[in-house]
mmCIF file of C-alpha atoms in Angstrom:
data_model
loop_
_atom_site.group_PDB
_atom_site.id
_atom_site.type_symbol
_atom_site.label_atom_id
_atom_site.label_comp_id
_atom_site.label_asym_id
_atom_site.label_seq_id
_atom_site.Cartn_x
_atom_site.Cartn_y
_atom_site.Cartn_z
ATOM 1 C CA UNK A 1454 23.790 21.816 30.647
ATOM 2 C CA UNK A 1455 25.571 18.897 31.909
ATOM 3 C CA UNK A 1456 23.779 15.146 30.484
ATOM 4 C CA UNK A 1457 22.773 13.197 32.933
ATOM 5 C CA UNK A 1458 24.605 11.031 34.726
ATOM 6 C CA UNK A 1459 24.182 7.501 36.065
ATOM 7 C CA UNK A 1460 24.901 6.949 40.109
ATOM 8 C CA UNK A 1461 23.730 3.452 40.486
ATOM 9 C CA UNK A 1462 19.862 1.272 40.258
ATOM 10 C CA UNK A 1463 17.181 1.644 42.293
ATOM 11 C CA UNK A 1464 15.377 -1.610 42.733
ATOM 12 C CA UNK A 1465 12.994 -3.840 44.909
ATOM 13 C CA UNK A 1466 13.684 -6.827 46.822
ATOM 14 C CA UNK A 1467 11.003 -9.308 47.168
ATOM 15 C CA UNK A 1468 9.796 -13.018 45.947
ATOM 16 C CA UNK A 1469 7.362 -12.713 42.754
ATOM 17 C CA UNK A 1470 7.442 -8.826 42.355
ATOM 18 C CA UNK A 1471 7.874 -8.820 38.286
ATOM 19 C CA UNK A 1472 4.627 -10.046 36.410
ATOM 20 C CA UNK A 1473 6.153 -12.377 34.180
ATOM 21 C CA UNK A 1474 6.956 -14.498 36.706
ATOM 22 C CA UNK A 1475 3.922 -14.377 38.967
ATOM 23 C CA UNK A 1476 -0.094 -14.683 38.852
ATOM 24 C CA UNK A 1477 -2.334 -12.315 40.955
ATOM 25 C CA UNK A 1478 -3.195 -8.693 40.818
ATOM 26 C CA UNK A 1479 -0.303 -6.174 40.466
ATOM 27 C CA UNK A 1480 -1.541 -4.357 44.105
ATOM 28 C CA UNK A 1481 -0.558 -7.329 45.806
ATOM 29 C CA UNK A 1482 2.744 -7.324 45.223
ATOM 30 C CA UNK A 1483 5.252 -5.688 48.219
ATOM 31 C CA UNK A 1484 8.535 -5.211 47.976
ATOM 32 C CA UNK A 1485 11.405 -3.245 49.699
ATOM 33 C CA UNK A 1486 12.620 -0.402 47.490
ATOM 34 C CA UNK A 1487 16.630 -1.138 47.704
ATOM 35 C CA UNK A 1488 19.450 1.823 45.893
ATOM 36 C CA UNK A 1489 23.137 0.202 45.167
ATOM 37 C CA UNK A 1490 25.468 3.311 44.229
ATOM 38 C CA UNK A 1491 28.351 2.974 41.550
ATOM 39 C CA UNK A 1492 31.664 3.997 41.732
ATOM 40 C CA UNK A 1493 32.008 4.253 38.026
ATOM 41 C CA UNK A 1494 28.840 3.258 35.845
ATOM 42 C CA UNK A 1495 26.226 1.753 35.264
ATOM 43 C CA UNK A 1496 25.614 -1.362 32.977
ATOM 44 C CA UNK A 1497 22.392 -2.052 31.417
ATOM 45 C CA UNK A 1498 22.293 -6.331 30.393
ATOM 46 C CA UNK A 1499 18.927 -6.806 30.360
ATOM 47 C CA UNK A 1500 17.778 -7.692 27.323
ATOM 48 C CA UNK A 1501 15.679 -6.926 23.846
ATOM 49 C CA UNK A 1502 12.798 -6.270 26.379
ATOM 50 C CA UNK A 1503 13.910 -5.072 29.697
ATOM 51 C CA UNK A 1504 16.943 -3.136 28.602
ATOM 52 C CA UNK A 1505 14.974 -0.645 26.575
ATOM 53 C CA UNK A 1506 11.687 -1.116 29.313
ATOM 54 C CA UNK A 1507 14.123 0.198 32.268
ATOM 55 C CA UNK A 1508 15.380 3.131 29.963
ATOM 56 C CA UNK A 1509 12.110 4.289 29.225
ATOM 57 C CA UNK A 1510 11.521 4.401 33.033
ATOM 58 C CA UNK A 1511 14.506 6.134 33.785
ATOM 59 C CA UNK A 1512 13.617 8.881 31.790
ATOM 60 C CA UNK A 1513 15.432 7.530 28.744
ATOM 61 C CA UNK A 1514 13.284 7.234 25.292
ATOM 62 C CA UNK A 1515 10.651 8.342 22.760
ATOM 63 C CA UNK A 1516 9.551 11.799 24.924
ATOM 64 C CA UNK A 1517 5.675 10.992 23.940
ATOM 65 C CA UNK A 1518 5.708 7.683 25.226
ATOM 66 C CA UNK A 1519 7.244 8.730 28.208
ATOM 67 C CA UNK A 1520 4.436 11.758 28.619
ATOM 68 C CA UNK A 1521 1.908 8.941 27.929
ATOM 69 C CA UNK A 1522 3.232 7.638 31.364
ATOM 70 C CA UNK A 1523 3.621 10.938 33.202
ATOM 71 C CA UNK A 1524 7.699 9.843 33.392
ATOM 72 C CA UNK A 1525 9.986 12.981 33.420
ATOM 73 C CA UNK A 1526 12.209 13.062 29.881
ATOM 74 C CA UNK A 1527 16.110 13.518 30.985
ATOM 75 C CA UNK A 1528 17.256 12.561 27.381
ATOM 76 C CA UNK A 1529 14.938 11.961 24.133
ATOM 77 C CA UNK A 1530 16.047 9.157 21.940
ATOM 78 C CA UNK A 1531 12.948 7.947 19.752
ATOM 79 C CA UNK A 1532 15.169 4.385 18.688
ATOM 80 C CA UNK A 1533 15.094 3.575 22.695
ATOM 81 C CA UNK A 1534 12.673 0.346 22.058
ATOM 82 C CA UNK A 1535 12.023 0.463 18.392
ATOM 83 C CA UNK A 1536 13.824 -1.176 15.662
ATOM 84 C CA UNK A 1537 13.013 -4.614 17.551
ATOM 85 C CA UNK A 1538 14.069 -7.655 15.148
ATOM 86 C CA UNK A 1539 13.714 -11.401 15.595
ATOM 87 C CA UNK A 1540 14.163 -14.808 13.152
ATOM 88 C CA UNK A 1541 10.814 -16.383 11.541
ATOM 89 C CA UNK A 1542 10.979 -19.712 12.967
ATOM 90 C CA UNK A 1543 8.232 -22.793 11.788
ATOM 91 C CA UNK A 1544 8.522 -26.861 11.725
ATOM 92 C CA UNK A 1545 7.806 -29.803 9.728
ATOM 93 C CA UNK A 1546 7.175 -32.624 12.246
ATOM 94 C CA UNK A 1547 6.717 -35.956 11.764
ATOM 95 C CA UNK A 1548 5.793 -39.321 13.589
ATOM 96 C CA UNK A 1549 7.856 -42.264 13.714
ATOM 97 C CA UNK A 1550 6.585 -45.673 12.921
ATOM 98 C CA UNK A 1551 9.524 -46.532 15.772
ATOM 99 C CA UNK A 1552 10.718 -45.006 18.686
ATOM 100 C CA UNK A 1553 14.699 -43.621 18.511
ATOM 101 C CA UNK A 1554 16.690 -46.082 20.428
ATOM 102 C CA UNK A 1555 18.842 -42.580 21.330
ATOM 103 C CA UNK A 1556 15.495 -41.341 23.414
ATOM 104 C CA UNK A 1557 14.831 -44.596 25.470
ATOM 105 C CA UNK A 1558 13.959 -43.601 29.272
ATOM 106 C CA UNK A 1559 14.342 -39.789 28.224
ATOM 107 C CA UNK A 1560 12.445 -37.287 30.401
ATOM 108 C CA UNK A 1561 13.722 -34.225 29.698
ATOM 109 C CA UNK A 1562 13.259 -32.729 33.526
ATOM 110 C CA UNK A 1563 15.454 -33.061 35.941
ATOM 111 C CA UNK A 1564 14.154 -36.133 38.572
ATOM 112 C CA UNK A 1565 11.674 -35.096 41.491
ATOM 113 C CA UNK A 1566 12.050 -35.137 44.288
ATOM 114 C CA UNK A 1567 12.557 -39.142 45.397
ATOM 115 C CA UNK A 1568 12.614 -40.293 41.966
ATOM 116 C CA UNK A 1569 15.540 -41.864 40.339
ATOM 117 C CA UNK A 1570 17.040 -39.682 37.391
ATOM 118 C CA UNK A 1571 16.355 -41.035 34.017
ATOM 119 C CA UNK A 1572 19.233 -42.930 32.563
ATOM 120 C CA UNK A 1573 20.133 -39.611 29.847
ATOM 121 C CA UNK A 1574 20.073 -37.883 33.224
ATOM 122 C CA UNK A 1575 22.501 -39.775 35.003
ATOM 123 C CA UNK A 1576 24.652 -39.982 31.643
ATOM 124 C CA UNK A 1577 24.590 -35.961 31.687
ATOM 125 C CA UNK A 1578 25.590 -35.932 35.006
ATOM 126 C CA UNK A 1579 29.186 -37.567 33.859
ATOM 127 C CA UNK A 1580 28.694 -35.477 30.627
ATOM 128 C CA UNK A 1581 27.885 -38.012 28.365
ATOM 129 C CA UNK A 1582 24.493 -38.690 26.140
ATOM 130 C CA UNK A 1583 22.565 -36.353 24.680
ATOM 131 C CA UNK A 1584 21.552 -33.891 27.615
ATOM 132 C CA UNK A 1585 24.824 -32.961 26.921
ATOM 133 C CA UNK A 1586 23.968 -31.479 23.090
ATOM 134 C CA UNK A 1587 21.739 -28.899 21.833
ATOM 135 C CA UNK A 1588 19.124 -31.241 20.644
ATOM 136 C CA UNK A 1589 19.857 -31.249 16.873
ATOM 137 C CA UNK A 1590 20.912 -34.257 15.073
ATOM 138 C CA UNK A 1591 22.238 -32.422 11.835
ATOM 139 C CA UNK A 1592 21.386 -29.020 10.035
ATOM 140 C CA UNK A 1593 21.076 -27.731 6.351
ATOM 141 C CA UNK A 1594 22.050 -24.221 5.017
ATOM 142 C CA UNK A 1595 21.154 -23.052 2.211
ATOM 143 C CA UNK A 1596 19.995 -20.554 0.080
ATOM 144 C CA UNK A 1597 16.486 -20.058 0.012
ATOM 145 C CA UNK A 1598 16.524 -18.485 -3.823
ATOM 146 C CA UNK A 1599 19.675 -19.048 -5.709
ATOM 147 C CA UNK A 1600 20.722 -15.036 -6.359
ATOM 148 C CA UNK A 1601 20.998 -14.557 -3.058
ATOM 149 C CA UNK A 1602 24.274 -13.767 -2.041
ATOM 150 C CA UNK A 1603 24.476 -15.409 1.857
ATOM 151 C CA UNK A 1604 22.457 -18.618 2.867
ATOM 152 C CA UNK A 1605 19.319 -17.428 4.459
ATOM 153 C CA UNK A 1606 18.376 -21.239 5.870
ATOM 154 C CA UNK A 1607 18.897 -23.133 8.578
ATOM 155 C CA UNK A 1608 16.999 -25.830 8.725
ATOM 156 C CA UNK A 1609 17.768 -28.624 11.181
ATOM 157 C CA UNK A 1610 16.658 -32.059 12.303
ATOM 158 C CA UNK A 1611 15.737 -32.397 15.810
ATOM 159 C CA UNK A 1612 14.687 -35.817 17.618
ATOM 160 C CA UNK A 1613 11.297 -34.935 18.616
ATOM 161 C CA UNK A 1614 8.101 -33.621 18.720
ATOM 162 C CA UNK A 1615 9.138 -29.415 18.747
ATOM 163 C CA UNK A 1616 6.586 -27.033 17.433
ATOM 164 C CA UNK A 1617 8.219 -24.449 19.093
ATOM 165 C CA UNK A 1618 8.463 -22.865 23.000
ATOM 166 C CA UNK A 1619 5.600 -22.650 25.160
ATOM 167 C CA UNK A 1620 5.139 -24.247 28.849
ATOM 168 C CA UNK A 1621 5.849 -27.671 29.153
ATOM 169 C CA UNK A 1622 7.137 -28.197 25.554
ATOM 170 C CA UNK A 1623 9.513 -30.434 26.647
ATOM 171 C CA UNK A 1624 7.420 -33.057 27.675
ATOM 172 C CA UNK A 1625 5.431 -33.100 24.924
ATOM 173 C CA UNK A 1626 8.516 -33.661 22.809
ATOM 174 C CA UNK A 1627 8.803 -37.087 23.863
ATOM 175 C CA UNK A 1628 5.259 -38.417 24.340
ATOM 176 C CA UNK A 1629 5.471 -39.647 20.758
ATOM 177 C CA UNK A 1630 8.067 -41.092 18.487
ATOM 178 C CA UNK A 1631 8.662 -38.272 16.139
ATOM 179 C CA UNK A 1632 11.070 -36.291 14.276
ATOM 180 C CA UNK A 1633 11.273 -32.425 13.644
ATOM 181 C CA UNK A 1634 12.798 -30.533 10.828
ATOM 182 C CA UNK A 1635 13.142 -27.034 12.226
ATOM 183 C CA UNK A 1636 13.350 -23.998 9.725
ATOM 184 C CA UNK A 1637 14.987 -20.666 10.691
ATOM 185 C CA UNK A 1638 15.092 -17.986 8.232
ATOM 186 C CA UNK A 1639 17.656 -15.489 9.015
ATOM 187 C CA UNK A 1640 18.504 -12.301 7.294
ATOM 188 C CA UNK A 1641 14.741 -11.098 8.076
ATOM 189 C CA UNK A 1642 13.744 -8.002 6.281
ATOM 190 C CA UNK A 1643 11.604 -6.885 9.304
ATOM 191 C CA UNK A 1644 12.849 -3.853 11.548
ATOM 192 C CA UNK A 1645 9.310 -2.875 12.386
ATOM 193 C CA UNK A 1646 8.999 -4.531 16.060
ATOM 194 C CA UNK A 1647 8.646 -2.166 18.999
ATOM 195 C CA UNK A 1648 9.006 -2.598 22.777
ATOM 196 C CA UNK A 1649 6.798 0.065 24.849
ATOM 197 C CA UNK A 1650 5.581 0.408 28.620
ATOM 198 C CA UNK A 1651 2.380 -0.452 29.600
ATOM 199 C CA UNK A 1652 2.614 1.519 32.941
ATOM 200 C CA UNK A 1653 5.384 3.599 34.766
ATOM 201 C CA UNK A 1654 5.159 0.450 37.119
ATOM 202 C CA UNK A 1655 8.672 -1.014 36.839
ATOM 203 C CA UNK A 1656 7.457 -4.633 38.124
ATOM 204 C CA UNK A 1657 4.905 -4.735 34.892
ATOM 205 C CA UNK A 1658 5.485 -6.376 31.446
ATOM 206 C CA UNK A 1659 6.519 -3.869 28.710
ATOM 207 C CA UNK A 1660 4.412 -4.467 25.628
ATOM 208 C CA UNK A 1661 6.158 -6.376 23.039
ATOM 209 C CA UNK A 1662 5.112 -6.497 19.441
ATOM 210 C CA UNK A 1663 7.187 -7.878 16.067
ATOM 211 C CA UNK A 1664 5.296 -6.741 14.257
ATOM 212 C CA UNK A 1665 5.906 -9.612 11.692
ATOM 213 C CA UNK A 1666 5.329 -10.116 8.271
ATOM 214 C CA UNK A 1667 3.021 -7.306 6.283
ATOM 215 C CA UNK A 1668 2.492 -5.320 9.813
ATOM 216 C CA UNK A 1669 6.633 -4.419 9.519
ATOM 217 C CA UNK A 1670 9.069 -3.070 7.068
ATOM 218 C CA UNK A 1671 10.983 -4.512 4.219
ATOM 219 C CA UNK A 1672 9.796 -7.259 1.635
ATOM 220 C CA UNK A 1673 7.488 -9.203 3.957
ATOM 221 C CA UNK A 1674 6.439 -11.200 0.724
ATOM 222 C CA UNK A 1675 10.105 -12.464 0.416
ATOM 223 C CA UNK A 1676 10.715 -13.362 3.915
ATOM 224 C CA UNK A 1677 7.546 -15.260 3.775
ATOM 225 C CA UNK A 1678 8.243 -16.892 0.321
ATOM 226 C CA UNK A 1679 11.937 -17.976 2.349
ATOM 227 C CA UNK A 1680 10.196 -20.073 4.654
ATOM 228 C CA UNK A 1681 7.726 -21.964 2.607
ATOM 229 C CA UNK A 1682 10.882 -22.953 0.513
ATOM 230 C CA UNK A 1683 11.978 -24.145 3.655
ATOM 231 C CA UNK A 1684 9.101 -26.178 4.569
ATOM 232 C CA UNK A 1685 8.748 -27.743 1.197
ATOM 233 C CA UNK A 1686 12.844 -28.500 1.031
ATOM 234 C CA UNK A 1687 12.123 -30.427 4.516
ATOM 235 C CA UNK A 1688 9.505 -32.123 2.880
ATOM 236 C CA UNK A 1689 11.566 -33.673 0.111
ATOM 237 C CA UNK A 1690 14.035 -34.863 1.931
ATOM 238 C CA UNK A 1691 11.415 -37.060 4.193
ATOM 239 C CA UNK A 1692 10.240 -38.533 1.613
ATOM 240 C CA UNK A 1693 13.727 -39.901 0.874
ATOM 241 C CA UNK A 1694 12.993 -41.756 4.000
ATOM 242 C CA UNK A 1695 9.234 -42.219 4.183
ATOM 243 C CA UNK A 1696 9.289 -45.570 5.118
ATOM 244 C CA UNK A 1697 10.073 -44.599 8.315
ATOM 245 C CA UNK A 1698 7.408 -42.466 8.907
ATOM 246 C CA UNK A 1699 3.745 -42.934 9.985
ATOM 247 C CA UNK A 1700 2.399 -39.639 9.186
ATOM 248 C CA UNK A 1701 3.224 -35.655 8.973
ATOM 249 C CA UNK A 1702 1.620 -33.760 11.996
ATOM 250 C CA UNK A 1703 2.884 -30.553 11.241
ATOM 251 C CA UNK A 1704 1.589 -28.769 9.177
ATOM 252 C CA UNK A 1705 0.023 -31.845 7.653
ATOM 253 C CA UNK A 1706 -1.505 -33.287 4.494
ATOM 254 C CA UNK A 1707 -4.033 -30.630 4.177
ATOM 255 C CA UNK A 1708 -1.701 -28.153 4.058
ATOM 256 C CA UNK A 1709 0.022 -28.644 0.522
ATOM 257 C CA UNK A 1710 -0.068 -25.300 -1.829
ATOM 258 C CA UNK A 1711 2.270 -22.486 -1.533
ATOM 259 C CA UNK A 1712 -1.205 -20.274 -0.218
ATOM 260 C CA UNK A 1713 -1.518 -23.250 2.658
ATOM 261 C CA UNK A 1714 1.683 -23.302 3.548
ATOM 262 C CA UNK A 1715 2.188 -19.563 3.494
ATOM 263 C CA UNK A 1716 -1.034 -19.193 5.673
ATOM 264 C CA UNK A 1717 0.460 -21.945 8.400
ATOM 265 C CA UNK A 1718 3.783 -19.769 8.560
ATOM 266 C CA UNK A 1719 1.714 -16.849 9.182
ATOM 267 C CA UNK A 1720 0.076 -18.129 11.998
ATOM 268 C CA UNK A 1721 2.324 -20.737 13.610
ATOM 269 C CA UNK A 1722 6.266 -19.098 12.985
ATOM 270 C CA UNK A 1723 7.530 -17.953 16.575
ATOM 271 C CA UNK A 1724 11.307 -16.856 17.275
ATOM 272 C CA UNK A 1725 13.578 -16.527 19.876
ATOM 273 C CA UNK A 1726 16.391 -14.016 19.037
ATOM 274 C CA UNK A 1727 14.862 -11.034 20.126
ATOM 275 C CA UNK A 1728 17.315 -8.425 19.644
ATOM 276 C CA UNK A 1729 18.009 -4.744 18.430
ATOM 277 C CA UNK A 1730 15.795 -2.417 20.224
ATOM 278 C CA UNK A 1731 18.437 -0.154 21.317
ATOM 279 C CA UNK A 1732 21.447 -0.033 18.282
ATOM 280 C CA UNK A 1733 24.228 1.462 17.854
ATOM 281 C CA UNK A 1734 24.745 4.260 15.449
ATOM 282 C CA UNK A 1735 26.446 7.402 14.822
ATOM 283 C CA UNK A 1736 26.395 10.234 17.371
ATOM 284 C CA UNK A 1737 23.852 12.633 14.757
ATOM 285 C CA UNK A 1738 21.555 9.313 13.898
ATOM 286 C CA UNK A 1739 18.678 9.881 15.882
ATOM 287 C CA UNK A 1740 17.370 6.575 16.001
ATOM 288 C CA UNK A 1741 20.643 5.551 17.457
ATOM 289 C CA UNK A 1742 20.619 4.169 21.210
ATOM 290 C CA UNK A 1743 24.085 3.465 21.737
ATOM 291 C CA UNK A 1744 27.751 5.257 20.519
ATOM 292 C CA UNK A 1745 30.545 2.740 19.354
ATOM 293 C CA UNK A 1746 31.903 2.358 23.091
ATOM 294 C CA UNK A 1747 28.514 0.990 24.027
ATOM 295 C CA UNK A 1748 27.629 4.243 25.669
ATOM 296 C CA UNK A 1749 24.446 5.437 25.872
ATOM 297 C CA UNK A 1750 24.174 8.390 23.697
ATOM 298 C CA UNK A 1751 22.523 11.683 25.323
ATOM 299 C CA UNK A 1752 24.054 10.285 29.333
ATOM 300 C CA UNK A 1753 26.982 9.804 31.061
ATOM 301 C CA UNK A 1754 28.387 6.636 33.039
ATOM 302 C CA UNK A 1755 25.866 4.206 31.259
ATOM 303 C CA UNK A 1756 26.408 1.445 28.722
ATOM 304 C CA UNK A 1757 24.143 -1.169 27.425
ATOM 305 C CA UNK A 1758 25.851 -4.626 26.786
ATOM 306 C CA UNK A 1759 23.169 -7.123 25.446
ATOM 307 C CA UNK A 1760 21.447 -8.433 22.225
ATOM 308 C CA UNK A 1761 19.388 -5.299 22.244
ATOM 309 C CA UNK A 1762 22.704 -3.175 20.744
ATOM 310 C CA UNK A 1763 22.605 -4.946 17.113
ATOM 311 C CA UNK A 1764 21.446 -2.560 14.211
ATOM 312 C CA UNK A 1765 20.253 -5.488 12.175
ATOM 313 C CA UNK A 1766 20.326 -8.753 13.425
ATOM 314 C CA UNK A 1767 23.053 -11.078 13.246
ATOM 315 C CA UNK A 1768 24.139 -14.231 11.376
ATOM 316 C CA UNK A 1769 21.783 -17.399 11.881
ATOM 317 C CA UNK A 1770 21.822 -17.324 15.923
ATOM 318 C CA UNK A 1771 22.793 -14.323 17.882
ATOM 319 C CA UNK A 1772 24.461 -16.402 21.055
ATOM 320 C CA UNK A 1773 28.168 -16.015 19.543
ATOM 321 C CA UNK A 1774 27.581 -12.606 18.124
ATOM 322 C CA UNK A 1775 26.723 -11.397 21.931
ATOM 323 C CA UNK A 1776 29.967 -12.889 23.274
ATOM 324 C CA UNK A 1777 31.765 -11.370 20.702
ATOM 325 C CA UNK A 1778 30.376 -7.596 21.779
ATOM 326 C CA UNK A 1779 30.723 -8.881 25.546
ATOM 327 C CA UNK A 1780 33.933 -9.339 25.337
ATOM 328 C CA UNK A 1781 34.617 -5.834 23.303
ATOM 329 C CA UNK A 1782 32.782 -4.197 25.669
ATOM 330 C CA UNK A 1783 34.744 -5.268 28.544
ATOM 331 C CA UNK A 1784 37.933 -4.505 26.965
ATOM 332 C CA UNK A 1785 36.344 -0.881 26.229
ATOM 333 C CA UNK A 1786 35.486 -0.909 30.073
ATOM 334 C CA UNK A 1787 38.791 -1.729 31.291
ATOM 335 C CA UNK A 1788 40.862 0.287 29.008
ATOM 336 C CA UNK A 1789 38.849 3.269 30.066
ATOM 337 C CA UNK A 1790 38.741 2.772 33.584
ATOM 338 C CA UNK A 1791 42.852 2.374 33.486
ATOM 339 C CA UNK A 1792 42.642 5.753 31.504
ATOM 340 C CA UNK A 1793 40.689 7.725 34.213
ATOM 341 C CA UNK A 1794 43.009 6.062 36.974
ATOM 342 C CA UNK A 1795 45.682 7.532 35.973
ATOM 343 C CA UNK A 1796 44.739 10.656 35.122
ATOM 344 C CA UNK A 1797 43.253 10.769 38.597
ATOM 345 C CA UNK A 1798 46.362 9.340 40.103
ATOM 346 C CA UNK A 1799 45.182 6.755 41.430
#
């Protein structure tokens, strides 16, 4: 028969429905189920997580995890969530015997109510100072073994206390006089991550797991063996300036062999590039998600348009790379939408 085709999104309308955002039991929550029709298609820009999460809802995915969830299967496509890549992110930070003169007054929040911005603040507001950058003083790339072909390192210096993202981190980056050498190793080996429901309740958390190091695929061992060269290369160049510096804090003195540092990467690297969980690939690849026009293979009048279409993940960051296929995918759009109007007439 005909595939399926996509009419428009059913959704709620509420304050706090989706459980990332919210504390209290899920069978609190009320909302007002909401449908918006389309004319023409759907777009799906939600992300590593939710893009392949509101698939799998839809009917869209691996067919046992959907039976696992008693959701009906309108098209099976076992890559819908897998394939799930990210960087391997970890820090050396260290604390100043002097606070940076480019930090004075710094906050990093915007002012409360009644309070008087801080002067970075107020210089950001006539963009000027550095509120206006992306917090990195300079950056490194390099090659984490010389036969590589491509740089795999980024590693770059931060003003700050940054040991990664969790609540609040900003604050903390300024409580002491410190500076942070940030290593990213890109050109992971991992494709082993996986994004799967935990319920057929759309306002629930999919479960998300990297999978990283030996738990994935590829040469774990290597990727690893990247960012303890990274660590280490940090290391030598603070000690170029180590009369500036009080003490390491991260990952500190007693953490000195390769086995040390490899163990601190293990249990400290974090990333934030989630991507690849729905890739493009040929039409007979049947762990691809998406066709070359950003259509969702298996459907009709559906596209996905986010970080979650990448095979393999891209470059050193993935922010350009996703404007790049943004702006493909709205030429794609256009063009075809010009080409139906006037074969319609219209």
């Amino acid at each position: 028969g005909e595939p399926p085709r996509a009419v428009g999104v059913r959704y709620l309308k509420g304050q706090g429905l989706y459980a990332a955002g919210r504390d209290g039991d899920s069978a609190q929550r009320k909302g007002v189920e909401k449908v918006a029709h389309c004319r023409r298609e759907v777009v799906l820009a939600a992300g590593a997580f939710n893009t392949p999460q509101l698939l799998m809802l839809s009917g869209i995915g691996p067919e046992e995890e959907l039976r696992k969830h008693n959701i009906r299967l309108r098209v099976h496509r076992p890559g819908v969530g897998r394939n799930l890549q990210d960087r391997y992110e970890a820090c050396v930070v260290t604390k100043m015997k002097r606070p940076f003169r480019l930090l004075q007054g710094a906050k990093f929040r915007a002012p409360q109510l009644g309070e008087a911005p801080d002067p970075l603040y107020a210089a950001w507001m006539r963009d000027r100072g550095p509120y206006t950058t992306n917090g990195a003083v300079l950056a490194v790339v390099r090659h984490s073994k010389p036969v590589l072909l491509n740089p795999d390192l980024c590693c770059f210096g931060l003003v700050g206390d940054f040991r990664g993202y969790f609540p609040d981190y900003s604050r903390r980056a300024v409580e002491t006089p410190a500076f942070t050498w940030a290593v990213l190793k890109a050109h992971t080996e991992n494709r082993g991550g996986r994004v799967s429901l935990a319920s057929a309740d759309p306002c629930d958390r999919p479960v998300i797991n990297f999978h990283y190091f030996d738990e994935g695929t590829g040469d774990a061992q290597a990727d690893l063996e990247a960012v303890v060269e990274g660590i280490r290369f940090c290391r030598d160049l603070n000690r170029a300036y180590g009369d500036l510096i009080a003490e390491e804090l991260v990952p500190g003195p007693g953490v000195d062999t390769d086995d040390e540092i490899a163990r601190f990467v293990r249990d400290n690297a974090w990333g934030h590039h989630a991507s690849c969980s729905c890739p493009i690939g040929a039409l007979d690849d049947p762990n691809a998600v998406v066709d070359r026009r950003f259509r969702v293979i298996g459907t009709e009048g559906l596209r996905i348009v986010d970080a979650s279409v990448f095979p393999r993940i891209p470059g050193f960051f993935i922010a350009l790379p996703i404007y790049m296929i943004s702006e493909k995918a709205a030429d794609v759009m256009i063009a075809e939408a010009r080409q139906a109007d006037a074969a319609s007439g219209a």
